[in-house]
XYZ file of C-alpha atoms in Angstrom:
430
model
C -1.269 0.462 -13.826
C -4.558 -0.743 -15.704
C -7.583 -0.509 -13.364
C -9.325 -3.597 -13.730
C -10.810 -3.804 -10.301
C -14.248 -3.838 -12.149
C -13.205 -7.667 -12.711
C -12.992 -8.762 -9.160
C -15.499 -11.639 -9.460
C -13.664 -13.067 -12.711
C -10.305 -12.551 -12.080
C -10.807 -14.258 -8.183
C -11.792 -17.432 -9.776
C -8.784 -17.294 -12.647
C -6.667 -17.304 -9.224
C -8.626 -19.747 -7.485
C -7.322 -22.030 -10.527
C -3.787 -20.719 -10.567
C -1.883 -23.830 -8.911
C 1.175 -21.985 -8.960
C -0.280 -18.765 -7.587
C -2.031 -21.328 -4.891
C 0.543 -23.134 -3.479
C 2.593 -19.679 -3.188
C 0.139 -18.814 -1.063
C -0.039 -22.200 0.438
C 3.119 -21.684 1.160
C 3.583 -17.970 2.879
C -0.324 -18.400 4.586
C 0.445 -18.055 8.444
C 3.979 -17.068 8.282
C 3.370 -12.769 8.901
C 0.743 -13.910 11.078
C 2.446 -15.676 13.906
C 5.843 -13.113 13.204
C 3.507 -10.685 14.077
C 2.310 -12.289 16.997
C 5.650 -13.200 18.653
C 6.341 -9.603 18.096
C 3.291 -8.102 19.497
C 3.878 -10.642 22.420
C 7.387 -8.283 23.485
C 4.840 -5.480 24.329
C 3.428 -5.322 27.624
C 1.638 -2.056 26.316
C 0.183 -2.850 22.883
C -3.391 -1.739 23.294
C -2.117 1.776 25.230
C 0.150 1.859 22.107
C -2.113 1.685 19.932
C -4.446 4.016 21.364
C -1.452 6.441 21.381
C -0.436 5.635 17.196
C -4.556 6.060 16.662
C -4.410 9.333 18.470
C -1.415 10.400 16.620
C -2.761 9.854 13.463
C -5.796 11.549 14.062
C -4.510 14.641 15.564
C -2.454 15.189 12.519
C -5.669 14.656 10.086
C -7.657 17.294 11.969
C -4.998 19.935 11.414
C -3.717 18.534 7.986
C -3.481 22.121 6.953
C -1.516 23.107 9.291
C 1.229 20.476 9.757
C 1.793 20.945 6.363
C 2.542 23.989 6.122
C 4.998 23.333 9.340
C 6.453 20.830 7.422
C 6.905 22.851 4.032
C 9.040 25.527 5.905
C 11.189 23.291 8.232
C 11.792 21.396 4.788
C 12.880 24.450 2.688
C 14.926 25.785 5.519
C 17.014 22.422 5.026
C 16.980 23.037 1.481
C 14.488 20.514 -0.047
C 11.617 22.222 -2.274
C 8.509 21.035 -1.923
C 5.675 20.731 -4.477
C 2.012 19.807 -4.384
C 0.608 17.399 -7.172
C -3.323 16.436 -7.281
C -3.155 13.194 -9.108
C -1.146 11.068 -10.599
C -0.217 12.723 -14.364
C 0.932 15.403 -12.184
C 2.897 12.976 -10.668
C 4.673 11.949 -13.485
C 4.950 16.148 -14.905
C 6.389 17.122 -12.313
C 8.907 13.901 -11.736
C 9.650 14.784 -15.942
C 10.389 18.411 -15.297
C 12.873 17.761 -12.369
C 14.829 14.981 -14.504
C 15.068 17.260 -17.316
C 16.470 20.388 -15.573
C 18.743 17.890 -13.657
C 20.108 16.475 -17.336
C 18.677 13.014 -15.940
C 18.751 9.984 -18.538
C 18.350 6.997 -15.864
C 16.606 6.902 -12.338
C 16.500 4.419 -9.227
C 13.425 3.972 -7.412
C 12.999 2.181 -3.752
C 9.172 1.174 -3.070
C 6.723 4.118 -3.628
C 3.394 2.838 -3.572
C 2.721 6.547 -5.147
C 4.395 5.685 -8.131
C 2.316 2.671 -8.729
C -0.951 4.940 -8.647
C 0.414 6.872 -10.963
C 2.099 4.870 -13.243
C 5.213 6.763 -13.222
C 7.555 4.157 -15.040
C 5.243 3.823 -17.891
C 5.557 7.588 -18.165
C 9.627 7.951 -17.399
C 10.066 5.391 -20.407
C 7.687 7.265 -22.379
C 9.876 10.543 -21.576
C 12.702 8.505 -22.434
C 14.401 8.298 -19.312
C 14.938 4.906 -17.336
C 13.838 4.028 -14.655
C 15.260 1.130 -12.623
C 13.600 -0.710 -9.658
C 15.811 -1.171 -6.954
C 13.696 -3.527 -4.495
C 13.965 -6.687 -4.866
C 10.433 -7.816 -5.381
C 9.364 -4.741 -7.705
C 13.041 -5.745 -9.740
C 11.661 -8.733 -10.059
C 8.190 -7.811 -11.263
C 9.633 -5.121 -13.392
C 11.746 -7.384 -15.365
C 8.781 -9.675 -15.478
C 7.012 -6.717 -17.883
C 6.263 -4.309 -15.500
C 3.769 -6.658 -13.495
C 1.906 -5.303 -10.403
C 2.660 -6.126 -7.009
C 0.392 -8.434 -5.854
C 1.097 -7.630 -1.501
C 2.590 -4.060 -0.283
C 5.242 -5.440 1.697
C 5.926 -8.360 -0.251
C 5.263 -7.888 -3.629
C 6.097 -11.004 -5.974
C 4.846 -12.964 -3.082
C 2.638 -14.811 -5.728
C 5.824 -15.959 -7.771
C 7.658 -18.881 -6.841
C 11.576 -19.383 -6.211
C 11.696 -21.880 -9.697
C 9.661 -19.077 -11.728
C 12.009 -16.230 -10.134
C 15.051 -18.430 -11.217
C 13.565 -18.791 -14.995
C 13.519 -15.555 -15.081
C 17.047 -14.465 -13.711
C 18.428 -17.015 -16.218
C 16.544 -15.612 -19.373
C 16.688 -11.762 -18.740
C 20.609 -11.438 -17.118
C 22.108 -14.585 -19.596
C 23.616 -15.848 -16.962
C 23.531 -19.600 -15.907
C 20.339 -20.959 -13.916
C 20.756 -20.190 -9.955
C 18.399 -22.107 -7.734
C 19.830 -21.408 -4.578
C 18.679 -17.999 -2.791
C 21.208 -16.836 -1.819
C 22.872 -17.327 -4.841
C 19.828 -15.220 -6.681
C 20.273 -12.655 -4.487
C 23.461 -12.100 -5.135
C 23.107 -11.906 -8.692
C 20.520 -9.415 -8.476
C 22.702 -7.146 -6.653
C 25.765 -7.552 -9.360
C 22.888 -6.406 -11.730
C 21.901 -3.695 -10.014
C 25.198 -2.067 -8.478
C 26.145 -0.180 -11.895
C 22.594 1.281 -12.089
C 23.157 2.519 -8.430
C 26.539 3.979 -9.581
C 25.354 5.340 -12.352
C 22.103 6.766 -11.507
C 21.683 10.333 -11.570
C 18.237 10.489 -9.927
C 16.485 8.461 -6.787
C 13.388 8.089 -6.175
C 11.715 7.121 -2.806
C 8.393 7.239 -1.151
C 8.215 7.732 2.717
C 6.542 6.130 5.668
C 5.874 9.063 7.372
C 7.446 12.572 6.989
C 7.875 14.572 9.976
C 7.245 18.316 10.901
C 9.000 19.368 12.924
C 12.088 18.733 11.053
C 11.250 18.287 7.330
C 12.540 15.120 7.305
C 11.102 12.068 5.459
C 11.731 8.445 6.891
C 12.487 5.290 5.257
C 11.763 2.007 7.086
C 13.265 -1.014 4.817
C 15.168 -4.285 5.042
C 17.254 -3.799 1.895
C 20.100 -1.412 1.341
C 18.498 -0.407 -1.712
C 16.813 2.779 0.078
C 19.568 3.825 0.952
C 22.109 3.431 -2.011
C 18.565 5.543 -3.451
C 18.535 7.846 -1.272
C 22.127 8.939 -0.784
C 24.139 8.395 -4.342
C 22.305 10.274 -7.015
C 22.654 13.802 -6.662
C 19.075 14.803 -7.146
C 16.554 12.852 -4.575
C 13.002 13.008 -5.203
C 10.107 11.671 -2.638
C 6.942 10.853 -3.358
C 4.202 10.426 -0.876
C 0.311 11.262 0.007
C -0.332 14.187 2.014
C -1.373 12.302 4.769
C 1.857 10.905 5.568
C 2.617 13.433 7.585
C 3.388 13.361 11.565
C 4.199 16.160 13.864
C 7.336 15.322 15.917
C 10.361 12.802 16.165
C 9.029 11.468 19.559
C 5.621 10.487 17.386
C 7.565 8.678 14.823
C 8.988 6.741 17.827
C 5.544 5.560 18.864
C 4.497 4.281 15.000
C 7.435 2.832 14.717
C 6.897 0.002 17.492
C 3.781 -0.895 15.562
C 5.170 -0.526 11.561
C 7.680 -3.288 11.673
C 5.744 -5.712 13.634
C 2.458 -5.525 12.298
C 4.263 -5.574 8.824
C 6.577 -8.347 8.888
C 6.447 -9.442 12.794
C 10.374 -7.605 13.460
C 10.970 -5.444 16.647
C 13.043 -3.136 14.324
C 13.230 -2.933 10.280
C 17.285 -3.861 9.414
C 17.147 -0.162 7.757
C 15.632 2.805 9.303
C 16.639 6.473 7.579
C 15.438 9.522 8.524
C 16.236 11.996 5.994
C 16.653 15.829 6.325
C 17.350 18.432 3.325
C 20.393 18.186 1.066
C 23.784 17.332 1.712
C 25.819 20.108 3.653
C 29.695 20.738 3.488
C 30.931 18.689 6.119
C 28.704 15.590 5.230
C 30.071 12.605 3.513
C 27.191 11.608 1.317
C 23.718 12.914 0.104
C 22.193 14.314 -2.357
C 22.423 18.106 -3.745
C 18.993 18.680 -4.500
C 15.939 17.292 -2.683
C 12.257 17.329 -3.915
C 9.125 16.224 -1.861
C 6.281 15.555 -4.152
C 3.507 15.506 -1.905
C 0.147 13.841 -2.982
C -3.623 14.333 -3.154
C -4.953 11.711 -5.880
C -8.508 11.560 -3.421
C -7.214 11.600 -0.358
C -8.518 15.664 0.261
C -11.897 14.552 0.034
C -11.852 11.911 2.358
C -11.162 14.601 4.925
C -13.866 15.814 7.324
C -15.581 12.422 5.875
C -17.131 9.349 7.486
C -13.840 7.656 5.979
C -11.641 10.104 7.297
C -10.079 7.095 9.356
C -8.913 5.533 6.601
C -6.257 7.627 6.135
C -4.625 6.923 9.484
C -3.853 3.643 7.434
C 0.123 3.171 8.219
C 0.362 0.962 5.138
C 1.810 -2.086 6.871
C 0.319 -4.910 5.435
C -1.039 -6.533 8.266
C -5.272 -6.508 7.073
C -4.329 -8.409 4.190
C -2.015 -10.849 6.241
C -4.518 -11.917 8.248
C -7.386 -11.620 5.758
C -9.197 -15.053 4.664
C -10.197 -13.806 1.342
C -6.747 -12.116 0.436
C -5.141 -15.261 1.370
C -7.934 -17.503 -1.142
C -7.674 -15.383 -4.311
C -4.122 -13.471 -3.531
C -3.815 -9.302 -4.633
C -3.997 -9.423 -8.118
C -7.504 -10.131 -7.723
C -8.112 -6.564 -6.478
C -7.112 -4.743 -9.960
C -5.122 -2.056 -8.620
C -2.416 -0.940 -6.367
C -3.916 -1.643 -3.143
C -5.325 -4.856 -2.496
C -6.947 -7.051 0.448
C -9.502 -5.301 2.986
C -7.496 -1.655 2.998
C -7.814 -2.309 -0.867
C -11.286 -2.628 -0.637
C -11.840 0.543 1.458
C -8.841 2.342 -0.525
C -9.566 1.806 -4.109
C -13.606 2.902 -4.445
C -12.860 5.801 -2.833
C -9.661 6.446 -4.868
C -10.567 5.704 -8.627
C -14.636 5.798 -7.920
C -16.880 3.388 -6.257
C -18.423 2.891 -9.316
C -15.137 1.484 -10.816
C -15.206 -1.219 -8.029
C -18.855 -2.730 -7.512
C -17.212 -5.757 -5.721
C -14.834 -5.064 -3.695
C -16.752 -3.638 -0.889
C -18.590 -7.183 -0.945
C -15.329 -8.934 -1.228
C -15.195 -9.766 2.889
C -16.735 -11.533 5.257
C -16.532 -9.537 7.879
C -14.822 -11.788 10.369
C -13.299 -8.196 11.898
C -9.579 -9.693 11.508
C -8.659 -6.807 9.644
C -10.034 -4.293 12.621
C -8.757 -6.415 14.972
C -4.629 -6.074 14.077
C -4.617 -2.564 12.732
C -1.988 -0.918 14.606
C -3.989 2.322 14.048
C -7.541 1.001 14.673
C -8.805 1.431 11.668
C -12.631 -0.181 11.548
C -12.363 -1.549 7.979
C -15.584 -3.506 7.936
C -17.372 -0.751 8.978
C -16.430 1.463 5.991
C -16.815 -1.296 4.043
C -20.796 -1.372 5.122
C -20.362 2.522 4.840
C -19.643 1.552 0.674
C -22.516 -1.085 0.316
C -24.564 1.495 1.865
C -23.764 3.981 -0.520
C -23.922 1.378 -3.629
C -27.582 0.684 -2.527
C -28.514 4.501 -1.691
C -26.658 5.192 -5.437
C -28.570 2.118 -7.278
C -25.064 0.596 -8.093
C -26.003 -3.137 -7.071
C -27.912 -4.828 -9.501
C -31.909 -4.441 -9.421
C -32.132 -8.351 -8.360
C -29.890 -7.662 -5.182
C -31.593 -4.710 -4.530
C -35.141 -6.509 -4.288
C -34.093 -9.222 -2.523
C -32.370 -7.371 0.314
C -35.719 -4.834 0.586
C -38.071 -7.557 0.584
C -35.541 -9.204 3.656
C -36.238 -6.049 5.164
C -39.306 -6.523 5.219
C -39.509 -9.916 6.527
C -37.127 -8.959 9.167
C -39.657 -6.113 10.489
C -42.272 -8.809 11.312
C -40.719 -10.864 13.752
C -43.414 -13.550 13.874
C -43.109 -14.092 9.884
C -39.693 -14.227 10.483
C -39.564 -16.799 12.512
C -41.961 -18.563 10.144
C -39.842 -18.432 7.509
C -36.725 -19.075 9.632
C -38.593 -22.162 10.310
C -39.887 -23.033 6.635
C -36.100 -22.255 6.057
C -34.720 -24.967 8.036
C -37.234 -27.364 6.951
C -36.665 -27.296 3.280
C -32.794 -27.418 4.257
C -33.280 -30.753 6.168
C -35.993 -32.227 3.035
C -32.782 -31.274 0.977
C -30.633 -33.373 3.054
């Protein structure tokens, strides 16, 4: 995917005069936020849970090391292999080198937010082998021409049912379907001889857990699963900090995932994978791979944004963010957008390669307020207009005028004055 998150400012106000892309999000604004609130409501212990999911997540990241490790050997003992990659064109090597010694020609992916950093499809098609997007909303966008997701959980969110339809009709040649339902199913006829025929899946993974080298899967379509279990080689891809120590953890996180991502109790599809398939089992596949990913998340640990990898990738800071829901995700010009976007991508691809997003918040504390894991988003994003002012990013004009504030702001009587001299010119205006 093209970083263009350098662009924030000019591609915010192309959306801001999309009238299709507006009245999409006209149209969803409000819906994940009260789900999530009826579903938080069936908790009497939310806070205490979340306190417990925060804890989790950072008693993990203080002994990343470790756990890995753990989880390396319970995986292999199952009979996965696991490999290491530090960005994404090792990604896409090592996802290349697995398809060819596994004669692959044609792969199925679920959702792997991993894949989108490193533009893995770009480099399947490149290697000549095909890859074929199983969920729904990245079908959709990949038909499209390979468009970005514009929303983690819901990714053609900015895409309405008549341009969906347009679409269906042009790229399958079949006759125009308006009717959702009736989409739906068609999308599914398309896709069941790719699932059949498949020799690879892909997946990423919510969290992957120690104690038993096992990755889970928390989806609403049967696509993860058809993934997952048909092809005979299955290959996940996830960040390093994925990882959680025991079953009874993944228990906790998951009575925060599914409600703080779509506002259900329980996700209509919850796997929890382990190794390859053995003799007596009926499905599965006969070689597993964990890719397991870096890409700038090493350096973050031991770091003032060391929190940010708690992040549990549910969706709900952009739900409930009043600048995600103005200018919608493509706006952000990369993978991850809305207020974990604009913690995420700086310190991802360079803070340098994102002046703007850092400043693209108000800092009503939404964001902090529904993170399942507590994550203090505006805070970090101070911590990156701190470090844009300490590094000379902002331009010299900004710079001046916030130093001379601080000045002003020192000397409480001319303060005031020109609080007052402030207020005055505002009401002469008026």
């Amino acid at each position: 995917m093209q970083i263009q998150s350098m662009h924030f400012k000019a591609r915010a106000g192309a959306k801001l005069a999309d009238t299709t892309l507006q009245a999409s999000l006209k149209e969803v604004k409000g819906k994940f936020v009260h789900k999530r609130a009826v579903a938080i409501e069936e908790l009497d212990d939310f806070e205490t849970t979340r306190d417990a999911a925060e804890s989790i997540r950072n008693r993990t990241l203080k002994n990343l090391d470790l756990w890995l490790e753990y989880f390396e050997d319970k995986a292999r003992q199952r009979g996965a292999e696991v490999l290491y990659a530090r960005d994404g064109e090792e990604i896409c090597r090592l996802v290349i080198d697995i398809a060819r010694r596994h004669g692959v020609s044609k792969i199925t992916k679920s959702k792997s937010m991993l894949s989108e950093e490193a533009d893995l499809n770009q480099a399947l098609e490149a290697a000549g082998i095909q890859p074929v997007e199983t969920d729904l909303g990245e079908y959709i966008l990949q038909i499209s021409g390979n468009e970005p997701p514009s929303h983690i959980i819901a990714p053609v969110m900015h895409k309405s049912k008549e341009e969906i339809a347009g679409l269906f009709e042009r790229v399958h040649h079949k006759p125009r379907k308006t009717a959702i339902t009736e989409m739906t199913r068609e999308a599914r006829e398309e896709l069941r001889p790719h699932f059949l025929s498949a020799q690879m899946g892909i997946s990423g993974g919510n969290f992957l857990i120690a104690e038993t080298g096992s990755v889970a899967l928390v989806t609403n379509e049967g696509n993860g699963r058809m993934v997952t279990t048909l092809p005979k080689v299955h290959v996940v891809i996830t960040g390093i900090e994925k990882i959680i120590p025991t079953l009874e953890d993944f228990a906790t996180l998951m009575r925060l995932l599914p409600r703080s991502a779509t506002g259900q109790s329980i996700s209509n599809y919850v796997s929890v994978l382990t190794g390859v398939k053995q003799a007596d089992d009926s499905d599965g596949p006969e070689h597993t791979y964990f890719i397991l990913v870096d890409n700038g998340r090493v350096e973050l640990i031991g770091s003032e944004f060391q929190g940010m990898l708690r992040c549990i990738r549910c969706g709900a800071c952009m739900n409930h963010c009043p600048v995600y829901q103005t200018v919608g995700g493509h706006a952000y010009g990369w993978v991850y957008p809305g207020p974990m976007g604009a913690v995420l991508t700086p310190l991802y691809i360079g803070i340098e390669n994102a002046l703007d997003l850092p400043q693209a918040a108000t800092f009503c504390n939404q964001c902090g307020v529904v993170c399942p894991v507590k994550i203090p988003l505006p805070d970090l994003m101070r911590k990156l207009r701190e470090q844009q002012m300490q590094r000379r990013l902002r331009p010299w004009t900004e710079r001046t005028a916030l130093k001379l504030w601080a000045w002003v702001a020192q000397r409480p009587v001319l303060y005031a004055l020109m609080a007052r001299l402030g207020v005055c010119y505002l009401l002469w205006l008026a």
